[in-house]
CSV table of C-alpha atoms in Angstrom, one decimal:
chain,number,residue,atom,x,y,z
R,1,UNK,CA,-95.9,34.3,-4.2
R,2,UNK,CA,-94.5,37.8,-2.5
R,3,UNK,CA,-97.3,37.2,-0.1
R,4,UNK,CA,-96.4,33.6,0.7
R,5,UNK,CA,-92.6,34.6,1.0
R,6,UNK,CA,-93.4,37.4,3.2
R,7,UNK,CA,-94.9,34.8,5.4
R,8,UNK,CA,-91.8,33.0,6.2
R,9,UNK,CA,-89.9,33.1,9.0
R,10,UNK,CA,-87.4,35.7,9.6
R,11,UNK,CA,-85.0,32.1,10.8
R,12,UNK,CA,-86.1,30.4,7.4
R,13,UNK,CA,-85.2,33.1,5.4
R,14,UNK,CA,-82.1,32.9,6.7
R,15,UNK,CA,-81.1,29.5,6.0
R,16,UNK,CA,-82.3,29.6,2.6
R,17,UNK,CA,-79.7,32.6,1.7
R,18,UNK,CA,-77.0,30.6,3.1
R,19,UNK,CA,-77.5,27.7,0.9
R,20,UNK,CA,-77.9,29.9,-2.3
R,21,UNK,CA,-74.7,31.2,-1.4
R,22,UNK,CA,-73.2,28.1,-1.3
R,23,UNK,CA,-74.3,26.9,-4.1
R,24,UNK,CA,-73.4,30.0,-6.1
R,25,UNK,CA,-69.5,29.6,-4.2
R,26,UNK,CA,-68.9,25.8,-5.9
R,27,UNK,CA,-67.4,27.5,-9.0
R,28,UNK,CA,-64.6,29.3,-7.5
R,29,UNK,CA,-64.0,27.1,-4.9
R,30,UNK,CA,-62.9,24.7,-7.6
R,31,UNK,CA,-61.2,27.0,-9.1
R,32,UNK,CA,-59.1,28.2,-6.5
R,33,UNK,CA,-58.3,25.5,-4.1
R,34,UNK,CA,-57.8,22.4,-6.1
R,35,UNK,CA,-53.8,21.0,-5.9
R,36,UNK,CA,-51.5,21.9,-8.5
R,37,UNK,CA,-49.3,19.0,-10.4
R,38,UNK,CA,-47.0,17.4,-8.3
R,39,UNK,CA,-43.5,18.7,-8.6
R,40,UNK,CA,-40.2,16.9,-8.8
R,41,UNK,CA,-37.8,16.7,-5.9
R,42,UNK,CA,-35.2,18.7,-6.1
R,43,UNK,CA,-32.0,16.9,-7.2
R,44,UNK,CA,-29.3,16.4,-4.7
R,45,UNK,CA,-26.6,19.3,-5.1
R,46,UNK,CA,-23.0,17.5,-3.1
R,47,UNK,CA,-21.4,19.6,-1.4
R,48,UNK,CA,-18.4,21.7,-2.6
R,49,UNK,CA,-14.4,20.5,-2.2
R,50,UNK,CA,-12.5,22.9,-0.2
R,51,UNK,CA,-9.0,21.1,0.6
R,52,UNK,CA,-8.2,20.4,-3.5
R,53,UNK,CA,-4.0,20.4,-2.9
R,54,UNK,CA,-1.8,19.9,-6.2
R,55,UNK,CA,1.8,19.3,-6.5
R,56,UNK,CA,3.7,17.6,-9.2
R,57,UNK,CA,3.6,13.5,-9.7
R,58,UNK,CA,6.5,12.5,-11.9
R,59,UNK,CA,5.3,14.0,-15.4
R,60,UNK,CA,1.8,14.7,-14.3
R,61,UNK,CA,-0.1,16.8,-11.6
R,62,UNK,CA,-1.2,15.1,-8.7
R,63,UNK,CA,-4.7,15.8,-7.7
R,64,UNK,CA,-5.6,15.5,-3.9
R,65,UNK,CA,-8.9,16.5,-2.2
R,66,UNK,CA,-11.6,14.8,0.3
R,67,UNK,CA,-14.7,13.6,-2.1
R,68,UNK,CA,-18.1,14.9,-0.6
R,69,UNK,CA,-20.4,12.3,1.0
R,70,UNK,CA,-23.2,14.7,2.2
R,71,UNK,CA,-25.3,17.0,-0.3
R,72,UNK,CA,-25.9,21.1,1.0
R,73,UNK,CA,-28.6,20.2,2.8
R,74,UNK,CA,-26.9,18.0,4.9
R,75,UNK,CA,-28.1,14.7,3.5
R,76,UNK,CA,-26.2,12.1,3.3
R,77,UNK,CA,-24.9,11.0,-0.4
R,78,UNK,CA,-25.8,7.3,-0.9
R,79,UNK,CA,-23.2,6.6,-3.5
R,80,UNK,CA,-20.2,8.4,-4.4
R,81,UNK,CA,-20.4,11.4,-7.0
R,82,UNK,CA,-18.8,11.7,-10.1
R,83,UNK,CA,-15.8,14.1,-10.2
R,84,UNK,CA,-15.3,16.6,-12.8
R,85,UNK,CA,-11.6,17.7,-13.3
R,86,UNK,CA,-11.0,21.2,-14.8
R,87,UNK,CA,-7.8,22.1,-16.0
R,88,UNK,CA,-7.1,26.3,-16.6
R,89,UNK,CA,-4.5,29.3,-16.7
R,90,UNK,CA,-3.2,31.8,-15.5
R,91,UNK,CA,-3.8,35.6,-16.4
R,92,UNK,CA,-0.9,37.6,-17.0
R,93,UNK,CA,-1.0,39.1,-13.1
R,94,UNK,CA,-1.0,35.6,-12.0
R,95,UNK,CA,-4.9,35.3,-11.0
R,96,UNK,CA,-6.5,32.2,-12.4
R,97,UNK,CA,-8.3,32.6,-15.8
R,98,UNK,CA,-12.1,31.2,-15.0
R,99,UNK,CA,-12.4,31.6,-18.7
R,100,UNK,CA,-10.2,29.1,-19.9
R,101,UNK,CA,-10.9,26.1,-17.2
R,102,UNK,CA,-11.5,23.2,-19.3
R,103,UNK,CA,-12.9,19.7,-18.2
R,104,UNK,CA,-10.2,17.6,-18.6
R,105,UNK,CA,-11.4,14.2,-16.9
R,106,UNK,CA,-14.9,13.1,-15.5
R,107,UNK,CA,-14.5,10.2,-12.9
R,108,UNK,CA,-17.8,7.7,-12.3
R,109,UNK,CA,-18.6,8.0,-8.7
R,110,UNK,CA,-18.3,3.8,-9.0
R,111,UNK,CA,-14.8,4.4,-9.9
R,112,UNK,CA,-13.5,6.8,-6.8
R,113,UNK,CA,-12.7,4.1,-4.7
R,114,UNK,CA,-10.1,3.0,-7.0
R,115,UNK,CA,-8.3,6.1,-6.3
R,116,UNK,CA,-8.6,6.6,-2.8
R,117,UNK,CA,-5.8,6.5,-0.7
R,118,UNK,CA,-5.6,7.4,3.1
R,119,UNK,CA,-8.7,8.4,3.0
R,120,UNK,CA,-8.5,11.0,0.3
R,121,UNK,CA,-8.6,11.1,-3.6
R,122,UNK,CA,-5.5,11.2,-5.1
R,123,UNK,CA,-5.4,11.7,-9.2
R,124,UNK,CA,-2.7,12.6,-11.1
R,125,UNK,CA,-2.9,14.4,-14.2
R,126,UNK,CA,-0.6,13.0,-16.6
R,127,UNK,CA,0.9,15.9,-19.2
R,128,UNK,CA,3.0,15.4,-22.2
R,129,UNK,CA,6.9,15.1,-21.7
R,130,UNK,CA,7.1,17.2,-24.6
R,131,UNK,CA,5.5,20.3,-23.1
R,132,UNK,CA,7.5,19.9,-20.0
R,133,UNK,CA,10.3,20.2,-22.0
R,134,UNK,CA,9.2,23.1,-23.9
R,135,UNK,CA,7.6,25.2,-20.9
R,136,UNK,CA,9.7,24.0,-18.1
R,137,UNK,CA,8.2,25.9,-14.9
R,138,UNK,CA,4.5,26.3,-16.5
R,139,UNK,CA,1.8,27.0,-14.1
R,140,UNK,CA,-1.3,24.9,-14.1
R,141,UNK,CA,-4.8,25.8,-12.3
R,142,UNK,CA,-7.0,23.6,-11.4
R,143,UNK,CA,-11.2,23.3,-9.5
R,144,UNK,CA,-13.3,20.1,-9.2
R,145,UNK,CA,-16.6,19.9,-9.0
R,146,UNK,CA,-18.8,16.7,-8.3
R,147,UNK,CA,-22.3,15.8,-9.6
R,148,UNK,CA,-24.9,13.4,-7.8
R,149,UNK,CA,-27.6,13.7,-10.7
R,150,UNK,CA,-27.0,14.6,-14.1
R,151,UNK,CA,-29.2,17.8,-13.6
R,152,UNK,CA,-27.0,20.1,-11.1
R,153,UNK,CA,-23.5,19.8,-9.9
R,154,UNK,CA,-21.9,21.3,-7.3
R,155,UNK,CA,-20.0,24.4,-6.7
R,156,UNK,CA,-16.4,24.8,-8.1
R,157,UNK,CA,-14.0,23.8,-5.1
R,158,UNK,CA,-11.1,25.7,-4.0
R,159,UNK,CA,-8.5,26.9,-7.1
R,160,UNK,CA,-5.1,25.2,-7.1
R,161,UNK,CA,-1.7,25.7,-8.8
R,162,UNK,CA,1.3,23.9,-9.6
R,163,UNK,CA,4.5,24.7,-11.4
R,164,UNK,CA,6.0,21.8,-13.4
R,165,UNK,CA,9.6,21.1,-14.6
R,166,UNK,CA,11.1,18.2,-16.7
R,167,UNK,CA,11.6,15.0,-15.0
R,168,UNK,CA,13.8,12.4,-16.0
R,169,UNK,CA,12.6,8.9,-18.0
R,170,UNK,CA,11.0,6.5,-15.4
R,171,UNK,CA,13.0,3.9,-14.4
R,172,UNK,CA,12.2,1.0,-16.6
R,173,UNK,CA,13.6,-2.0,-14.7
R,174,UNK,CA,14.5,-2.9,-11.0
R,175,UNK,CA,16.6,-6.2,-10.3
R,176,UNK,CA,16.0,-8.0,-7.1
R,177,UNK,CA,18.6,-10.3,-4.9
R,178,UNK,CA,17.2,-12.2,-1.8
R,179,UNK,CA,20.1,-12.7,0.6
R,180,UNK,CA,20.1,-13.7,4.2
R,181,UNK,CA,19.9,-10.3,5.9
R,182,UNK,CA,18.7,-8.3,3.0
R,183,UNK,CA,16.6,-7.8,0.2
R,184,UNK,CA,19.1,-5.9,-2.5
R,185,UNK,CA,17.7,-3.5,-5.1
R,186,UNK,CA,19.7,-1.9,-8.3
R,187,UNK,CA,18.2,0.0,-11.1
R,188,UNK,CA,20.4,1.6,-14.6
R,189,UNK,CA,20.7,5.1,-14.1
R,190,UNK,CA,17.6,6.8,-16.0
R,191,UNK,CA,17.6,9.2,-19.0
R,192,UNK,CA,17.6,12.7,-18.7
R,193,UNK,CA,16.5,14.3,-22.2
R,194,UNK,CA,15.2,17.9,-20.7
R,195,UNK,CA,18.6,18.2,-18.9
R,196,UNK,CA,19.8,20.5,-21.5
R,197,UNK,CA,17.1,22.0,-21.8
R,198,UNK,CA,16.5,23.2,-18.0
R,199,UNK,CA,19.5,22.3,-15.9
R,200,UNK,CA,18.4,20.1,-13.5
R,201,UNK,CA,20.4,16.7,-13.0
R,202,UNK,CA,19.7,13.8,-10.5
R,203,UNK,CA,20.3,14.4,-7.2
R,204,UNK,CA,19.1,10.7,-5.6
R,205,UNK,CA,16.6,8.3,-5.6
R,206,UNK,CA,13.7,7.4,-3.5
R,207,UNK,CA,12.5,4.1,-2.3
R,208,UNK,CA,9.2,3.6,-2.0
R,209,UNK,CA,7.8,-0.1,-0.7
R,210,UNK,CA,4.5,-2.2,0.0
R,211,UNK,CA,3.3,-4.9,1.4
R,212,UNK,CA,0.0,-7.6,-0.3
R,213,UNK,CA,-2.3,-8.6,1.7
R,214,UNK,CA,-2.3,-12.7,2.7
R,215,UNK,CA,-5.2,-13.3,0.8
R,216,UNK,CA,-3.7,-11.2,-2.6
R,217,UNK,CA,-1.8,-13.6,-5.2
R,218,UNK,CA,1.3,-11.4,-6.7
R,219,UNK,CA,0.0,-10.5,-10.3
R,220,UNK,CA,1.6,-12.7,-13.6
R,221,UNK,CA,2.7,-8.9,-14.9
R,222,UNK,CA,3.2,-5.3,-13.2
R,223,UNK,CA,-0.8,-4.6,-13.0
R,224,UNK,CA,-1.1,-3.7,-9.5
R,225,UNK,CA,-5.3,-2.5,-10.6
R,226,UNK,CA,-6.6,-5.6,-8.9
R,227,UNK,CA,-4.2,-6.7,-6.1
R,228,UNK,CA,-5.1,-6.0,-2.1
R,229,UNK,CA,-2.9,-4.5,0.2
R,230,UNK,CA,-2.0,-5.0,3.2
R,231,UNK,CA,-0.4,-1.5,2.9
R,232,UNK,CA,0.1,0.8,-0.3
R,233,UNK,CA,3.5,2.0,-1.1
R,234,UNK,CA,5.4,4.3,1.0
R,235,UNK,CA,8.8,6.1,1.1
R,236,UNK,CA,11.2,3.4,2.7
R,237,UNK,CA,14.1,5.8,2.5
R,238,UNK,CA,16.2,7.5,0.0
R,239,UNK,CA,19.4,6.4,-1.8
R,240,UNK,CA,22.4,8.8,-3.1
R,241,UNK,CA,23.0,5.5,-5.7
R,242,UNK,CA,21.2,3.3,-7.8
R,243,UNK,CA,21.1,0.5,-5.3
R,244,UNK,CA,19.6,-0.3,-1.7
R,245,UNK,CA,19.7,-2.6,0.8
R,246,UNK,CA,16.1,-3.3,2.3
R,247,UNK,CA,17.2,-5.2,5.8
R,248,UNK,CA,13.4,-4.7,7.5
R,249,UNK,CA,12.0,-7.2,6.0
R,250,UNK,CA,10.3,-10.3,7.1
R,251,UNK,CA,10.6,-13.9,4.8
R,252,UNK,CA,7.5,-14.9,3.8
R,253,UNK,CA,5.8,-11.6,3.0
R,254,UNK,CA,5.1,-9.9,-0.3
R,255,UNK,CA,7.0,-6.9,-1.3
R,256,UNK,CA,6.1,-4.1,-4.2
R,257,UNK,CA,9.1,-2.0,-4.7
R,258,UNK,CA,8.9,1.1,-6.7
R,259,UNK,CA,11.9,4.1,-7.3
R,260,UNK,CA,11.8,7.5,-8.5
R,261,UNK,CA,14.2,9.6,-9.6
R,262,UNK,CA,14.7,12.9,-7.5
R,263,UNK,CA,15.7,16.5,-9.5
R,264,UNK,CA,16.1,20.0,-7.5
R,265,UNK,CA,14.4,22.6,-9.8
R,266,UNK,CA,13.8,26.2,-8.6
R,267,UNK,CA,15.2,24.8,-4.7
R,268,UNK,CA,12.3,22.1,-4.9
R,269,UNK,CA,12.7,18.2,-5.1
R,270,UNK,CA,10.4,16.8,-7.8
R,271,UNK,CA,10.3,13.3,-8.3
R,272,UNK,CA,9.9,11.1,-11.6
R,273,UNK,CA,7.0,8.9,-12.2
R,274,UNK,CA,7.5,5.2,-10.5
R,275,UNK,CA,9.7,3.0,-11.6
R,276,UNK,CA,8.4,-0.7,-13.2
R,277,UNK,CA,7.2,-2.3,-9.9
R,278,UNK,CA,9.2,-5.4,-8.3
R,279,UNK,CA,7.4,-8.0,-6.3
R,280,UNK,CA,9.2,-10.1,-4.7
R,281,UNK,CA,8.7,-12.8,-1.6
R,282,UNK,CA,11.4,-13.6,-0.5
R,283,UNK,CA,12.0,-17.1,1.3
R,284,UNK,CA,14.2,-18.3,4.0
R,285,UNK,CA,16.6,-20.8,2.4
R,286,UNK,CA,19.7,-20.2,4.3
R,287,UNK,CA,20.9,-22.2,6.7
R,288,UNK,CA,22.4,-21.4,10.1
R,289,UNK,CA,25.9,-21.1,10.4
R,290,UNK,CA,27.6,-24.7,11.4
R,291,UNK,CA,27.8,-24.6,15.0
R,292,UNK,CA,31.6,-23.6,16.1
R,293,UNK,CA,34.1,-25.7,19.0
R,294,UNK,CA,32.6,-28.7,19.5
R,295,UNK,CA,34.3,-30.6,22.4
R,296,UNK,CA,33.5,-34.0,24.4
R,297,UNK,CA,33.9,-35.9,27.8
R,298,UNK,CA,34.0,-39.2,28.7
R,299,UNK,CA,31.8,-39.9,31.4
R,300,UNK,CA,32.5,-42.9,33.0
R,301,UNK,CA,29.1,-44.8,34.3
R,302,UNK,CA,28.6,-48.1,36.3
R,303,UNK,CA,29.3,-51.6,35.3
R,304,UNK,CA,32.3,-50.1,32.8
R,305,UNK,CA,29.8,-48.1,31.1
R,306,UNK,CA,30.5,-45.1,29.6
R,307,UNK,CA,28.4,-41.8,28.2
R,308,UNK,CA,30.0,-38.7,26.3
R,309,UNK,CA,29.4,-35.1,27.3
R,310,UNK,CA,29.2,-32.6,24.2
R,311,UNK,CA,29.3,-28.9,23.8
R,312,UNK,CA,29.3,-26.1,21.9
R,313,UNK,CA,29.4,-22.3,21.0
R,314,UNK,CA,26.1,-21.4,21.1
R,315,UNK,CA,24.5,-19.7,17.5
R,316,UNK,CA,23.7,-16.2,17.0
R,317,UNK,CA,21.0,-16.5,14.3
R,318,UNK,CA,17.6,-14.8,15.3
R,319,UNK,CA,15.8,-17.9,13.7
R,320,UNK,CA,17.9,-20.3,15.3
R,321,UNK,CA,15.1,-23.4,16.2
R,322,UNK,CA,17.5,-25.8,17.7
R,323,UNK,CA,20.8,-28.5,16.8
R,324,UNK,CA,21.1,-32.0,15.9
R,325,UNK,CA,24.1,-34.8,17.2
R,326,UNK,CA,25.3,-37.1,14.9
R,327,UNK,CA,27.4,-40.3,15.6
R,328,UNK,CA,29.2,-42.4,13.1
R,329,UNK,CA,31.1,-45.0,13.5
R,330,UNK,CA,32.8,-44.9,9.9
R,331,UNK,CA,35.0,-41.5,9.6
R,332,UNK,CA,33.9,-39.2,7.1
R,333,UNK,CA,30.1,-40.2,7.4
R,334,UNK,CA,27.5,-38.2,9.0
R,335,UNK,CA,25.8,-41.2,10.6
R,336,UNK,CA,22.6,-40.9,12.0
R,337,UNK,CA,20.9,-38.4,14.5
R,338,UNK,CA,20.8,-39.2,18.5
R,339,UNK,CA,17.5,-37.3,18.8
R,340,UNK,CA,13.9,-36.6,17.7
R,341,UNK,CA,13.6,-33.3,19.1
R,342,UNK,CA,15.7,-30.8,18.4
R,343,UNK,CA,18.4,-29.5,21.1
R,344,UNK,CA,17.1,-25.7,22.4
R,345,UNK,CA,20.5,-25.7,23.8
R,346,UNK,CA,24.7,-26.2,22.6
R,347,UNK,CA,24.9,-29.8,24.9
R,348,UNK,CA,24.1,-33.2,24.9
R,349,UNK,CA,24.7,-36.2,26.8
R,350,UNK,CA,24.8,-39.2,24.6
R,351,UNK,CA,24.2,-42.5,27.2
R,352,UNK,CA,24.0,-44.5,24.2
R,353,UNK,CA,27.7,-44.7,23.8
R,354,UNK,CA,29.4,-47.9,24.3
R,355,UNK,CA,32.8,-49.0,25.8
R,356,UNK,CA,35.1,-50.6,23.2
R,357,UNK,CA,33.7,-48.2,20.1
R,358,UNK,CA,35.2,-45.3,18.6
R,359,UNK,CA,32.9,-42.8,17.6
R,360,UNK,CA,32.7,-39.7,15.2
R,361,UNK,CA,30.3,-36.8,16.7
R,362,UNK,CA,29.1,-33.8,14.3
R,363,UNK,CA,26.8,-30.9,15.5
R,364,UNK,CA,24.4,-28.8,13.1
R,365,UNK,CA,22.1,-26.0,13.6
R,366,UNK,CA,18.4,-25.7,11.9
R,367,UNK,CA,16.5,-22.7,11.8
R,368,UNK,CA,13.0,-21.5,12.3
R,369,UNK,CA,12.0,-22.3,8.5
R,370,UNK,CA,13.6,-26.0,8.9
R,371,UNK,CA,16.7,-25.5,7.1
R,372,UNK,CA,19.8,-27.4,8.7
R,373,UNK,CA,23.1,-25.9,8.9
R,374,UNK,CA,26.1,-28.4,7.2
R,375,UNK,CA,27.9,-30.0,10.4
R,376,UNK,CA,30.2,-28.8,12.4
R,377,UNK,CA,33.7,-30.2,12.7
R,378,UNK,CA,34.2,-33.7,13.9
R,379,UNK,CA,35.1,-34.7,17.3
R,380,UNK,CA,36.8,-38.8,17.4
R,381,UNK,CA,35.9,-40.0,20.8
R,382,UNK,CA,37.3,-43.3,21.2
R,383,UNK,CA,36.4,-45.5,23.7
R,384,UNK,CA,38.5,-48.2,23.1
R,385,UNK,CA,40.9,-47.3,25.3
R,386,UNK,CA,40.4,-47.5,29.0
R,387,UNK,CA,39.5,-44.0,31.0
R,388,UNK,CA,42.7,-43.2,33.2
């Protein structure tokens, strides 16, 4: 056999090593170059809040910040994270205490939307009156984070403080009247139990109004959860009394009024939590005022015929839609209207009249919203009597 193998070509022998070396390689090519398991995607991390603000809310800390909708890679979120809230101290050199942040509220990411507002978050931590009262001017620290998977959450967002004082009792009832130019609010003057305690007395009153969307019926009771609006409330103005006049309004639209109380504490207003809500829609059911002066003139026509000229002071209503003339012959009695289309103007020419009658003339004004003024004073034109 060495003979035989001595034989073969140098070429041959070549080949031959090649395959036994491939043969001999199988083992730790499998062993080094066969995939590992398959790993998990990472999860997606949000990323962090950086414009958390606080301030106080009535008896509560209100909470606002812009919720992430991209993860750090830049991805966008496709559905809103959960919020975590976490409430903390302060150290005794006025530093925040990471050690005692505490999560205080966790938010589903399907339940944001019910607190979003201008295009931020807004959540207000309610506190108890009682510790209010105790620690008036306590300092409260707050982070957020936000969580898209269950397995990571983000960083902590910016740290925030706010000092809290006493507020006085929310404003348990607003009473409504609808007049003509005005929508009239009053409200009892609210309790003030911490007032001994830390000084502070009310100073005024905010208004705050707004406005239901078309398509949103007024709720049965003061839940405002599940109504549209057109427009959320907003400070309408302030009042040094416990009543206002709202006169820019428009009939027909739905209102949502709310008051706080307003307190100075430490040169800062604070106001009190809002008032029980008043919705109102108010509708036009005034009438003009009854048109003013009415005078006539016999104007005499052909063939003994005669017409009457009326006229008028015009109205100053902004609604004003037009007047109606009525004739009578029976004094004291309305009679019956000389036109189908209301008068866009304070005259009429009436070429109905007849010669030999005596007639009793009223004017009335009607507004946009169809009500009709009660007539003016009569006018006797008698035409009887032959025209000079």
């Amino acid at each position: 056999m060495s003979g035989r193998s001595a034989n073969f070509p140098r070429q041959q022998r070549l080949v031959f090593s090649l395959v036994i070396l491939v043969i001999l390689s199988f083992p730790l090519l499998g062993g080094c170059g066969a995939p590992g398991e398959p790993q998990p995607p990472s999860p997606p991390i949000p990323s962090p809040i950086n414009d958390l603000a606080a301030h106080q809310q009535g008896q509560g800390v209100q909470l606002v910040f812009t919720l992430p909708g991209h993860t750090i890679a830049g991805d966008r979120l496709s559905s809103p994270p959960t919020i975590e809230i976490f409430r903390g101290t302060l150290k005794s050199n006025g530093w925040p205490d990471s050690k005692s942040f505490r999560l205080v509220y966790s938010i589903p990411g399907a339940l944001a939307n019910s607190y979003a507002a201008q295009g931020k978050i807004q959540f207000t931590d309610p506190l108890p009156p009682e510790d209010l009262r105790a620690k008036p001017g306590a300092v409260y620290a707050y982070r957020i984070r936000t969580r898209a998977s269950k397995k990571k959450d983000s960083t902590d967002s910016n740290t925030v403080t706010a000092k809290v004082y006493p507020v006085p009792d929310r404003i348990a009832s607003l009473d409504v009247r609808v007049t003509q130019n005005a929508i009239e609010l009053s409200w009892p003057v609210p309790q003030f139990a911490a007032a001994v305690i830390s000084g502070e007395t009310v100073t005024g009153y905010h208004v705050y109004r707004g406005e239901l969307a078309a398509s949103s019926s007024p709720p049965a009771s003061n839940d405002l959860s599940e109504v549209k609006w057109k427009s959320p409330p907003i400070l309408l103005a302030p009042s040094q009394s416990n009543w206002y006049r709202d006169t820019l309004f428009n009939f027909g639209k739905t209102y949502v009024y709310q008051v706080r109380s307003l307190v100075i504490a430490d040169g800062n207003p604070i106001e009190s939590d809002d008032s029980t809500s008043a919705i109102v829609t108010p509708r036009d059911t005034f009438p003009p005022a009854a048109p003013q002066n009415l005078v006539f003139a016999e104007i005499p026509g052909e063939n003994g015929a005669v017409s009457v000229d009326l006229s008028w002071s015009i109205n100053l209503e902004n609604d004003l839609a037009g007047y109606r003339i009525y004739r009578s012959e029976q004094q004291g009695e309305r009679g019956h209207s000389l036109q189908v289309e209301l008068l866009l103007s304070p005259a009429y020419r009436d070429v109905s009249s007849q010669a030999g009658h005596r007639y009793w003339y009223v004017a009335t004004a009607v507004d946009r919203a169809g009500n009709e003024s009660v007539p003016s004073e009569p006018v006797l034109v008698d035409l009887t009597k032959p025209l000079p």
